[in-house]
Coordinates of C-alpha atoms and ligand atoms in Angstrom, one line a residue:
X613 CA 17.2 3.4 36.1
X614 CA 17.3 -0.1 37.7
X615 CA 19.8 -2.4 35.9
X616 CA 17.1 -4.9 34.9
X617 CA 15.0 -2.4 33.0
X618 CA 15.8 -2.4 29.3
X619 CA 14.9 0.9 27.7
X620 CA 14.9 1.5 24.0
X621 CA 17.6 4.2 24.3
X622 CA 20.2 1.7 25.4
X623 CA 19.1 -0.3 22.4
X624 CA 19.6 2.5 20.0
X625 CA 23.2 2.9 21.1
X626 CA 23.7 -0.8 20.6
X627 CA 22.2 -0.8 17.2
X628 CA 24.8 1.7 15.9
X629 CA 27.5 -0.9 16.0
X630 CA 25.6 -3.1 13.6
X631 CA 26.2 -3.0 9.9
X632 CA 25.2 0.4 8.6
X633 CA 24.7 0.5 4.9
X634 CA 22.1 3.2 5.0
X635 CA 23.9 5.5 2.6
X636 CA 24.4 3.1 -0.2
X637 CA 23.3 4.0 -3.7
X638 CA 21.0 1.6 -5.6
X639 CA 22.9 -0.9 -7.5
X640 CA 22.4 -4.4 -8.8
X641 CA 25.4 -6.0 -7.0
X642 CA 25.5 -9.7 -6.4
X643 CA 23.4 -11.1 -3.6
X644 CA 19.7 -11.4 -3.2
X645 CA 17.8 -8.8 -5.2
X646 CA 16.9 -5.7 -3.1
X647 CA 13.1 -6.2 -3.5
X648 CA 13.3 -9.6 -1.7
X649 CA 13.7 -7.9 1.6
X650 CA 12.8 -4.2 0.9
X651 CA 11.0 -1.9 3.3
X652 CA 8.9 0.1 0.9
X653 CA 7.2 3.3 2.1
X654 CA 3.9 4.3 0.5
X655 CA 3.6 8.0 -0.3
X656 CA 0.0 9.1 -0.7
X657 CA 1.0 12.1 -2.8
X658 CA -1.9 14.4 -2.0
X659 CA -1.2 14.1 1.7
X660 CA 2.5 13.8 2.2
X661 CA 3.9 17.4 1.9
X662 CA 2.7 20.5 0.1
X663 CA 5.4 22.9 -1.1
X664 CA 3.3 25.6 -2.8
X665 CA 0.7 26.2 -0.1
X666 CA -2.4 25.1 -2.0
X667 CA -3.2 22.5 0.6
X668 CA -2.5 19.6 -1.6
X669 CA 0.7 17.5 -1.4
X670 CA 3.0 17.8 -4.4
X671 CA 6.3 16.5 -5.9
X672 CA 8.3 19.5 -4.7
X673 CA 7.0 18.7 -1.2
X674 CA 8.2 15.1 -1.5
X675 CA 11.6 16.2 -2.7
X676 CA 12.0 18.5 0.3
X677 CA 11.3 15.6 2.6
X678 CA 13.6 13.0 1.1
X679 CA 16.1 13.4 4.0
X680 CA 13.3 12.4 6.4
X681 CA 12.7 9.2 4.4
X682 CA 16.4 8.4 4.2
X683 CA 16.7 8.9 7.9
X684 CA 13.6 6.7 8.5
X685 CA 15.6 3.9 6.9
X686 CA 13.3 2.7 4.2
X687 CA 14.7 1.3 0.9
X688 CA 12.1 2.4 -1.6
X689 CA 9.1 4.7 -2.1
X690 CA 5.9 3.8 -3.8
X691 CA 4.0 6.9 -5.0
X692 CA 0.2 6.8 -5.6
X693 CA -0.8 8.1 -9.1
X694 CA 0.8 11.4 -10.1
X695 CA -0.6 11.6 -13.6
X696 CA -2.9 14.2 -15.2
X697 CA -6.4 13.4 -13.7
X698 CA -9.7 15.1 -13.0
X699 CA -9.3 13.5 -9.5
X700 CA -12.7 11.8 -9.5
X701 CA -11.0 9.0 -7.5
X702 CA -7.9 10.9 -6.2
X703 CA -5.8 10.3 -9.3
X704 CA -6.9 6.7 -9.9
X705 CA -8.7 8.1 -12.9
X706 CA -5.9 8.9 -15.3
X707 CA -6.4 11.2 -18.3
X708 CA -2.8 11.3 -19.5
X709 CA -0.4 8.5 -18.4
X710 CA 2.7 10.4 -19.7
X711 CA 2.4 13.6 -17.8
X712 CA 2.1 14.9 -14.3
X713 CA -1.0 16.5 -13.0
X714 CA -0.3 20.3 -12.6
X715 CA -1.6 20.0 -9.0
X716 CA 1.4 17.8 -8.2
X717 CA 4.1 19.4 -10.5
X718 CA 5.3 18.7 -14.0
X719 CA 7.4 16.1 -15.8
X720 CA 10.7 18.0 -15.0
X721 CA 9.8 17.9 -11.3
X722 CA 9.1 14.1 -11.6
X723 CA 12.4 13.5 -13.2
X724 CA 14.2 15.6 -10.6
X725 CA 12.4 13.6 -7.9
X726 CA 13.5 10.3 -9.4
X727 CA 17.1 11.4 -9.5
X728 CA 17.0 13.0 -6.1
X729 CA 15.5 9.9 -4.6
X730 CA 18.3 7.8 -6.2
X731 CA 20.9 10.2 -4.8
X732 CA 19.5 9.5 -1.3
X733 CA 19.7 5.8 -1.9
X734 CA 15.9 5.4 -2.3
X735 CA 14.3 3.6 -5.2
X736 CA 11.1 4.9 -6.6
X737 CA 8.1 2.9 -7.7
X738 CA 5.2 4.5 -9.5
X739 CA 1.5 3.4 -9.6
X740 CA 0.1 2.2 -12.9
X741 CA -3.6 2.1 -13.4
X742 CA -4.4 -0.3 -16.3
X743 CA -7.9 -1.5 -15.5
X744 CA -9.5 1.8 -16.3
X745 CA -8.7 5.3 -17.3
X746 CA -10.5 8.6 -16.8
X747 CA -13.7 9.5 -18.7
X748 CA -11.6 12.6 -19.8
X749 CA -9.0 10.4 -21.4
X750 CA -8.8 11.3 -25.1
X751 CA -9.7 7.7 -26.0
X752 CA -12.9 7.8 -24.0
X753 CA -13.8 11.2 -25.3
X754 CA -13.4 9.9 -28.9
X755 CA -15.4 6.8 -28.0
X756 CA -18.2 9.0 -26.7
X757 CA -18.2 11.2 -29.7
X758 CA -19.1 8.5 -32.2
X759 CA -20.5 4.9 -31.9
X760 CA -18.3 4.0 -34.9
X761 CA -15.1 5.4 -33.5
X762 CA -12.3 2.8 -33.2
X763 CA -11.8 4.0 -29.6
X764 CA -15.1 2.4 -28.7
X765 CA -13.5 -1.0 -29.0
X766 CA -11.0 0.0 -26.3
X767 CA -13.8 0.1 -23.7
X768 CA -16.8 -2.1 -23.0
X769 CA -19.7 -0.4 -24.8
X770 CA -22.8 -2.6 -25.0
X771 CA -26.5 -2.2 -25.7
X772 CA -28.8 -2.4 -22.7
X773 CA -31.3 -5.0 -21.9
X774 CA -35.1 -4.8 -21.9
X775 CA -37.3 -3.7 -24.8
X776 CA -35.9 -0.2 -24.9
X777 CA -32.4 -1.1 -23.8
X778 CA -33.0 0.8 -20.6
X779 CA -31.6 -1.9 -18.3
X780 CA -27.8 -2.4 -17.9
X781 CA -26.2 -5.1 -20.0
X782 CA -25.6 -7.3 -17.0
X783 CA -26.0 -7.4 -13.2
X784 CA -22.4 -6.4 -12.2
X785 CA -22.1 -4.0 -9.3
X786 CA -19.4 -1.3 -9.0
X787 CA -16.9 -1.8 -6.2
X788 CA -17.9 1.7 -5.1
X789 CA -21.6 0.8 -5.0
X790 CA -24.4 1.0 -7.6
X791 CA -24.5 -0.6 -11.0
X792 CA -21.2 -1.0 -12.9
X793 CA -22.8 0.5 -16.0
X794 CA -23.6 4.0 -17.2
X795 CA -25.8 4.9 -20.2
X796 CA -24.6 7.4 -22.8
X797 CA -26.5 9.7 -25.1
X798 CA -26.8 7.2 -28.0
X799 CA -28.4 4.7 -25.7
X800 CA -25.6 2.3 -25.2
X801 CA -23.9 1.5 -21.9
X802 CA -20.3 1.4 -20.8
X803 CA -18.7 -0.7 -18.0
X804 CA -17.0 0.9 -15.0
X805 CA -16.1 -1.4 -12.1
X806 CA -15.3 1.7 -10.0
X807 CA -16.8 5.2 -10.5
X808 CA -18.6 6.2 -13.7
X809 CA -15.6 8.5 -14.3
X810 CA -13.4 5.4 -14.5
X811 CA -14.4 3.5 -17.7
X812 CA -12.9 0.0 -17.8
X813 CA -10.5 -0.6 -20.7
X814 CA -11.0 -3.6 -22.9
X815 CA -7.8 -5.6 -22.7
X816 CA -8.8 -7.8 -25.7
X817 CA -8.1 -4.8 -27.9
X818 CA -4.5 -4.8 -29.2
X819 CA -4.3 -1.0 -29.1
X820 CA -4.8 -1.1 -25.3
X821 CA -2.0 -3.6 -24.9
X822 CA 0.5 -1.7 -27.1
X823 CA -0.3 1.5 -25.3
X824 CA 0.4 0.2 -21.9
X825 CA 3.7 -1.4 -22.9
X826 CA 4.7 2.0 -24.3
X827 CA 3.6 3.7 -21.1
X828 CA 5.8 1.3 -19.1
X829 CA 8.7 2.1 -21.3
X830 CA 8.1 5.9 -21.0
X831 CA 8.6 5.7 -17.2
X832 CA 11.3 3.1 -17.3
X833 CA 13.2 5.4 -19.6
X834 CA 12.9 8.1 -17.0
X835 CA 14.5 5.8 -14.4
X836 CA 11.7 4.5 -12.2
X837 CA 12.5 1.3 -10.4
X838 CA 9.2 -0.3 -10.8
X839 CA 5.4 -0.2 -10.9
X840 CA 2.6 -0.9 -8.4
X841 CA -0.1 -2.3 -10.5
X842 CA -3.6 -1.1 -9.6
X843 CA -6.4 -3.8 -9.6
X844 CA -3.9 -6.2 -11.1
X845 CA -6.5 -9.1 -10.9
X846 CA -9.2 -7.2 -12.8
X847 CA -8.0 -6.5 -16.4
X848 CA -9.7 -9.4 -18.2
X849 CA -13.4 -10.1 -18.2
X850 CA -15.1 -13.4 -18.9
X851 CA -16.3 -13.9 -22.5
X852 CA -19.8 -12.5 -23.1
X853 CA -19.7 -10.6 -19.7
X854 CA -22.2 -13.1 -18.1
X855 CA -24.3 -12.2 -15.1
X856 CA -22.8 -13.0 -11.7
X857 CA -26.2 -14.2 -10.5
X858 CA -27.7 -14.1 -7.0
X859 CA -25.1 -16.3 -5.2
X860 CA -21.8 -16.0 -7.0
X861 CA -18.7 -18.0 -6.1
X862 CA -16.2 -15.3 -5.0
X863 CA -13.4 -17.4 -6.4
X864 CA -15.0 -17.4 -9.9
X865 CA -16.3 -14.0 -10.7
X866 CA -16.5 -13.0 -14.4
X867 CA -14.7 -9.7 -13.8
X868 CA -11.6 -10.8 -11.8
X869 CA -8.8 -13.3 -12.0
X870 CA -9.5 -14.5 -15.5
X871 CA -6.7 -16.8 -16.6
X872 CA -5.9 -14.7 -19.7
X873 CA -4.7 -11.9 -17.4
X874 CA -1.4 -13.7 -16.8
X875 CA -0.3 -13.4 -20.4
X876 CA -0.4 -9.6 -20.0
X877 CA 2.0 -9.7 -17.1
X878 CA 4.3 -12.1 -18.9
X879 CA 4.5 -9.7 -21.7
X880 CA 5.0 -6.7 -19.3
X881 CA 7.8 -8.7 -17.6
X882 CA 9.6 -9.0 -20.9
X883 CA 9.5 -5.3 -21.2
X884 CA 10.8 -4.7 -17.7
X885 CA 13.5 -7.3 -18.0
X886 CA 14.9 -5.6 -21.1
X887 CA 15.9 -2.7 -18.8
X888 CA 19.0 -2.6 -16.7
X889 CA 18.9 -2.8 -12.9
X890 CA 16.5 -4.8 -10.7
X891 CA 13.2 -3.2 -11.5
X892 CA 10.0 -4.6 -10.1
X893 CA 6.3 -5.1 -10.4
X894 CA 4.2 -5.1 -7.3
X895 CA 0.6 -6.3 -7.7
X896 CA -2.5 -5.1 -6.0
X897 CA -4.0 -8.6 -6.1
X898 CA -7.1 -8.9 -3.9
X899 CA -8.3 -12.5 -4.4
X900 CA -10.1 -15.0 -2.1
X901 CA -7.8 -18.0 -2.4
X902 CA -4.0 -18.4 -2.0
X903 CA -4.0 -20.6 -5.1
X904 CA -5.3 -17.8 -7.2
X905 CA -3.0 -15.2 -5.6
X906 CA 0.3 -17.0 -6.1
X907 CA -0.2 -17.5 -9.8
X908 CA 0.6 -13.7 -10.2
X909 CA 4.0 -14.3 -8.5
X910 CA 5.3 -17.0 -10.8
X911 CA 8.9 -16.2 -11.9
X912 CA 7.9 -14.7 -15.3
X913 CA 5.1 -12.5 -13.9
X914 CA 5.1 -10.1 -10.9
X915 CA 7.8 -9.9 -8.3
X916 CA 5.7 -9.1 -5.3
X917 CA 2.1 -8.5 -4.2
X918 CA 0.5 -7.0 -1.1
X919 CA -0.4 -9.5 1.6
X920 CA -3.9 -8.4 2.3
X921 CA -4.6 -11.6 4.2
X922 CA -2.2 -10.3 6.8
X923 CA -3.6 -6.8 6.8
X924 CA -7.1 -8.2 7.3
X925 CA -6.2 -10.6 10.1
X926 CA -7.3 -9.8 13.7
X927 CA -4.7 -9.0 16.4
X928 CA -4.8 -12.5 17.8
X929 CA -1.8 -14.9 18.0
X930 CA -3.4 -18.0 16.5
X931 CA -4.9 -16.1 13.6
X932 CA -1.7 -14.2 12.9
X933 CA 0.4 -17.4 13.1
X934 CA -1.9 -19.1 10.7
X935 CA -1.6 -16.2 8.2
X936 CA 2.2 -16.1 8.6
X937 CA 2.5 -19.8 8.0
X938 CA 0.2 -19.7 5.0
X939 CA 2.0 -16.7 3.6
X940 CA 5.5 -18.3 3.9
X941 CA 4.3 -21.6 2.5
X942 CA 2.4 -20.2 -0.5
X943 CA 5.2 -17.8 -1.5
X944 CA 7.7 -20.6 -1.3
X945 CA 5.8 -22.5 -4.0
X946 CA 6.7 -19.8 -6.5
X947 CA 10.0 -18.7 -4.9
X948 CA 8.7 -15.2 -4.3
X949 CA 9.4 -13.3 -1.1
X950 CA 6.6 -13.0 1.4
X951 CA 5.4 -9.4 2.1
X952 CA 3.7 -7.8 5.1
X953 CA 1.5 -4.8 5.3
X954 CA -0.7 -3.3 8.1
X955 CA -2.4 -0.4 6.4
X956 CA -2.7 1.5 3.1
X957 CA -4.8 4.3 1.6
X958 CA -7.8 2.1 1.1
X959 CA -8.1 0.7 4.6
X960 CA -8.7 1.8 8.3
X961 CA -5.5 2.9 10.0
X962 CA -4.4 -0.1 12.2
X963 CA -3.9 2.0 15.3
X964 CA -7.6 2.5 15.2
X965 CA -8.4 -1.1 14.2
X966 CA -6.3 -2.6 16.9
X967 CA -8.1 -0.6 19.6
X968 CA -11.5 -2.0 18.6
X969 CA -13.3 -5.0 20.0
X970 CA -13.1 -6.6 16.6
X971 CA -9.5 -6.0 15.3
X972 CA -9.9 -7.6 11.9
X973 CA -10.3 -5.5 8.7
X974 CA -13.1 -6.2 6.2
X975 CA -13.2 -4.1 3.0
X976 CA -16.9 -4.7 2.7
X977 CA -17.6 -3.5 6.3
X978 CA -15.1 -1.1 7.6
X979 CA -17.1 -0.4 10.8
X980 CA -16.5 3.3 10.7
X981 CA -16.8 4.9 14.0
X982 CA -16.8 1.7 16.0
X983 CA -15.4 2.5 19.5
X984 CA -11.7 2.3 19.7
X985 CA -9.3 2.4 22.7
X986 CA -6.5 4.3 21.0
X987 CA -4.0 3.8 23.8
X988 CA -4.4 0.1 23.4
X989 CA -4.4 0.4 19.6
X990 CA -1.1 2.3 19.8
X991 CA 0.5 -0.3 22.1
X992 CA -0.5 -3.0 19.6
X993 CA 0.6 -0.9 16.6
X994 CA 4.1 -0.6 18.2
X995 CA 4.2 -4.4 18.7
X996 CA 2.9 -4.9 15.2
X997 CA 5.6 -2.8 13.8
X998 CA 8.3 -5.0 15.4
X999 CA 6.4 -8.1 14.3
X1000 CA 6.2 -7.1 10.6
X1001 CA 9.7 -5.7 10.5
X1002 CA 11.1 -8.9 11.9
X1003 CA 9.4 -11.3 9.4
X1004 CA 11.4 -12.5 6.4
X1005 CA 10.6 -10.9 3.0
X1006 CA 9.4 -7.4 2.1
X1007 CA 7.4 -4.9 4.1
X1008 CA 5.1 -2.0 3.1
X1009 CA 4.7 1.0 5.4
X1010 CA 1.9 3.4 4.7
X1011 CA 2.8 7.1 5.4
X1012 CA 1.8 8.0 8.9
X1013 CA 2.2 4.4 10.2
X1014 CA 5.6 5.5 11.5
X1015 CA 3.8 8.3 13.5
X1016 CA 1.2 6.0 14.8
X1017 CA -1.6 8.1 13.3
X1018 CA -5.2 7.0 14.0
X1019 CA -8.0 7.0 11.5
X1020 CA -9.7 10.4 11.4
X1021 CA -13.3 9.6 12.0
X1022 CA -14.9 13.0 12.4
X1023 CA -14.3 14.6 9.1
X1024 CA -17.5 16.6 8.4
X1025 CA -19.5 14.8 5.7
X1026 CA -19.6 18.0 3.6
X1027 CA -15.8 17.8 3.3
X1028 CA -15.5 14.1 2.4
X1029 CA -14.0 13.6 -1.1
X1030 CA -13.9 9.8 -1.6
X1031 CA -16.5 8.8 -4.2
X1032 CA -17.4 5.9 -2.0
X1033 CA -19.4 8.3 0.2
X1034 CA -21.8 9.5 -2.4
X1035 CA -22.0 6.2 -4.3
X1036 CA -22.9 4.2 -1.2
X1037 CA -25.8 6.7 -0.6
X1038 CA -24.0 8.1 2.5
X1039 CA -23.7 4.7 4.2
X1040 CA -19.9 4.3 3.8
X1041 CA -17.7 7.2 4.8
X1042 CA -15.0 5.8 2.5
X1043 CA -11.3 6.2 2.7
X1044 CA -10.7 9.8 3.6
X1045 CA -10.0 9.1 7.2
X1046 CA -6.7 7.4 6.4
X1047 CA -5.7 10.1 3.9
X1048 CA -5.5 13.2 6.0
X1049 CA -2.3 15.2 5.3
X1050 CA 0.6 14.4 7.5
X1051 CA 1.6 16.5 10.6
X1052 CA 5.2 17.6 10.3
X1053 CA 5.7 20.3 12.9
X1054 CA 4.1 23.1 15.0
X1055 CA 1.1 23.3 17.3
X1056 CA -1.8 23.9 14.9
X1057 CA -2.9 22.9 11.4
X1058 CA -1.5 22.8 8.8
X1059 CA 1.3 21.3 11.0
X1060 CA 4.0 22.1 8.5
X1061 CA 2.2 20.1 5.8
X1062 CA 1.8 23.4 3.9
X1063 CA 4.0 26.4 4.3
X1064 CA 2.6 29.3 6.3
X1065 CA -0.1 29.3 8.9
X1066 CA -3.1 30.1 6.7
X1067 CA -2.9 27.2 4.2
X1068 CA -5.9 24.9 4.4
X1069 CA -5.0 21.2 3.8
X1070 CA -7.5 19.4 1.5
X1071 CA -8.8 17.4 4.4
X1072 CA -8.8 18.9 7.9
X1073 CA -6.2 17.7 10.4
X1074 CA -7.3 16.9 14.0
X1075 CA -6.1 19.4 16.6
X1076 CA -4.7 16.6 18.7
X1077 CA -2.1 15.9 16.0
X1078 CA 0.0 18.5 17.6
X1079 CA 1.3 15.7 19.8
X1080 CA 2.0 13.4 16.8
X1081 CA 4.1 15.6 14.5
X1082 CA 7.4 14.5 13.2
X1083 CA 9.0 17.4 15.1
X1084 CA 7.6 16.2 18.5
X1085 CA 8.3 12.5 17.8
X1086 CA 11.8 13.1 16.5
X1087 CA 12.7 14.7 19.9
X1088 CA 11.2 11.8 21.9
X1089 CA 13.2 8.6 22.2
X1090 CA 10.1 6.7 23.1
X1091 CA 7.9 7.8 20.2
X1092 CA 6.5 5.6 17.4
X1093 CA 8.9 7.4 15.0
X1094 CA 11.9 6.6 17.1
X1095 CA 10.8 2.9 17.3
X1096 CA 10.4 2.7 13.5
X1097 CA 13.8 4.4 12.9
X1098 CA 15.6 2.0 15.2
X1099 CA 13.7 -1.1 13.9
X1100 CA 14.3 -0.2 10.3
X1101 CA 18.0 0.3 11.0
X1102 CA 18.2 -3.0 12.8
X1103 CA 16.2 -4.7 10.1
X1104 CA 18.9 -4.0 7.5
X1105 CA 21.4 -5.9 9.6
X1106 CA 18.9 -8.6 10.3
X1107 CA 18.2 -9.3 6.7
X1108 CA 21.8 -9.1 5.8
X1109 CA 22.7 -11.7 8.5
X1110 CA 19.7 -14.0 8.6
X1111 CA 18.2 -16.2 5.9
X1112 CA 14.6 -16.3 4.9
X1113 CA 13.7 -19.2 7.2
X1114 CA 11.6 -18.7 10.3
X1115 CA 11.3 -21.2 13.2
X1116 CA 8.5 -20.9 15.8
X1117 CA 9.4 -20.8 19.5
X1118 CA 6.7 -22.0 21.9
X1119 CA 6.1 -19.5 24.6
X1120 CA 2.5 -20.1 25.4
X1121 CA -0.9 -19.4 23.8
X1122 CA -0.7 -15.7 24.4
X1123 CA 2.6 -15.2 22.6
X1124 CA 3.9 -15.4 19.1
X1125 CA 7.7 -16.0 19.0
X1126 CA 10.0 -17.0 16.2
X1127 CA 13.7 -17.1 15.5
X1128 CA 15.7 -16.4 12.4
X1129 CA 19.2 -17.7 13.1
X1130 CA 20.5 -15.9 16.2
X1131 CA 17.7 -13.4 16.2
X1132 CA 14.3 -13.8 17.8
X1133 CA 11.1 -11.8 17.9
X1134 CA 8.6 -12.2 20.7
X1135 CA 5.1 -10.7 20.7
X1136 CA 2.9 -10.8 23.8
X1137 CA -0.8 -10.5 23.1
X1138 CA -1.5 -10.4 26.8
X1139 CA -3.2 -10.1 29.2
X1140 CA -0.2 -11.0 31.5
X1141 CA 3.5 -10.3 31.1
X1142 CA 5.6 -13.2 29.9
X1143 CA 9.2 -14.2 30.7
X1144 CA 11.6 -13.6 27.8
X1145 CA 13.9 -16.4 26.7
X1146 CA 17.1 -14.3 26.8
X1147 CA 16.2 -11.2 28.7
X1148 CA 19.7 -9.8 28.8
X1149 CA 19.9 -9.9 25.1
X1150 CA 17.0 -7.7 24.2
X1151 CA 18.0 -5.3 21.4
X1152 CA 14.8 -3.5 20.9
X1153 CA 11.4 -3.5 22.6
X1154 CA 8.1 -1.7 22.0
X1155 CA 7.7 -1.3 25.8
X1156 CA 9.8 -1.4 28.9
X1157 CA 11.1 -4.9 29.8
X1158 CA 11.2 -5.3 33.6
X1159 CA 12.7 -8.2 35.4
X1160 CA 13.1 -10.0 32.1
X1161 CA 9.4 -9.9 31.5
X1162 CA 7.6 -8.5 28.4
X1163 CA 4.4 -6.6 29.2
X1164 CA 1.1 -7.3 27.5
X1165 CA 0.5 -5.9 24.0
X1166 CA 4.2 -5.5 23.3
X1167 CA 7.0 -7.1 21.4
X1168 CA 10.8 -7.5 21.8
X1169 CA 13.7 -8.4 19.6
X1170 CA 16.5 -10.4 21.1
X1171 CA 19.7 -12.1 20.3
X1172 CA 19.6 -15.8 21.1
X1173 CA 22.2 -18.6 21.0
X1174 CA 22.2 -20.3 17.6
Ligands
LIG836 C1 -7.2 0.4 -6.1 C2 -6.7 1.6 -5.4 C3 -7.9 2.5 -4.9 C4 -8.7 2.9 -6.2 C5 -9.1 1.7 -7.0 C6 -9.5 2.1 -8.3 O1 -7.9 -0.4 -5.3 O2 -5.9 1.3 -4.3 O3 -7.5 3.6 -4.2 O4 -9.8 3.6 -5.8 O5 -8.0 0.8 -7.2 O6 -8.5 2.5 -9.1
LIG837 CA1 0.6 21.8 -3.4

């Protein structure tokens, strides 16, 4: 190989001499709290690993893959809901918050998973779903059984409008499509901002508040390191449940971001802080303005929240720079760490998005099936990995990001499971395309996801995933997995050695470049290669650096003089 070509393999050797604290056990030693710079890996439980061969991921499967997660180099795991559920919305419809769904395992298995994860130096965050429960939850069943049951007050039951009450109580629409109200046998209606199987809880009822604080304690007592809060902005509703009207202000909707919601999190924070260790709340806060968003991250509320503004941004330098600046500035106001995320179980995998003409993500218009150049998308996804892992703060990695998986866009409609498909009247394929079970090994489905060759994963895996398995990528020093492993290892040293500040370097309109102390990250958005500032000091690159030049659609990390 010519001297002036910097290949990632050389970089890997180099990175071994950096601080290696990978085998540490969680502790709350002095120094910045772990969550301020954590790499948190999202496990979509149904699709991560299936131990018993029924085609659905389970807790025993996760336990068996903990060495993989340790070797990947992440700090913590966030697991999507594992509770007892009829699975009308893949577990986001909880029937018993204190037990594990038998599809996934049992409470003893969950406790074993928590303690195994800790033994591997991985923290574990569980999903809590407080906005709604399942229609099979005992409270809702009791509420349905009698209009005078006290459980009715824990939901939103109202009479309908019109002479015979046959019209919904207001004009709210479900996020999954259709009206947000369903009528029951006695003629009244109940509110569900998601599927009808997910009745919204009434957080003005003190029993609801007491119950959830008790649920938090139940899991904190079992050693979890924190909670990802589902629909954190949605719990309170405006008094009187007024109509939204024809042209609502998205920043002032009666069903989200009501000011009273913050008191709930202050109260939860007191519960969390009464436990030992650094435990955390991570909010799913989708709101239109930064001013609304940061209120959730005040010092006595949540620790962290997903940066959806970054996830939604197009793959363009000016747009990304603006989001990064905005993110850093708004988090500084409340002294919370910024976070970065490219994909999750509700979006379109970014390898696919970045190969499209329009690379932005819009929850309301996911553009399923829009043409995508996956080779280009993969190059950009590699660069995006280095960009997000270099930025100050925390990062969320969705399972399969590290394999560069693309959205699966050809699942036969008869196999689609996401309620979005039916509720949108077959116009929105929903989120199944990013939830297909992971490929671990072998040449054919189930690709080691389930034991044995005959198991049928709950969603079909594409045949071409035989080239994307963990087995194949672990043996290839140029793979996406190899890149993530090196970058995550490097990132530990980076965060230990560099402060939270970021300084932009000006390398032309097609590049994004910044430094943190003696470290720099350069991303080239193309179309031409660019000259790197310190080409001999490249420590990691998403593509081959030749003659000191970084190719289009790639990124490099370098050491630079301070
Ligand atoms: C959140 C979850 C999503 C779920 C919804 C309702 O947005 O991420 O998967 O469908 O809440 O619980
Ligand atoms: Ca299983």
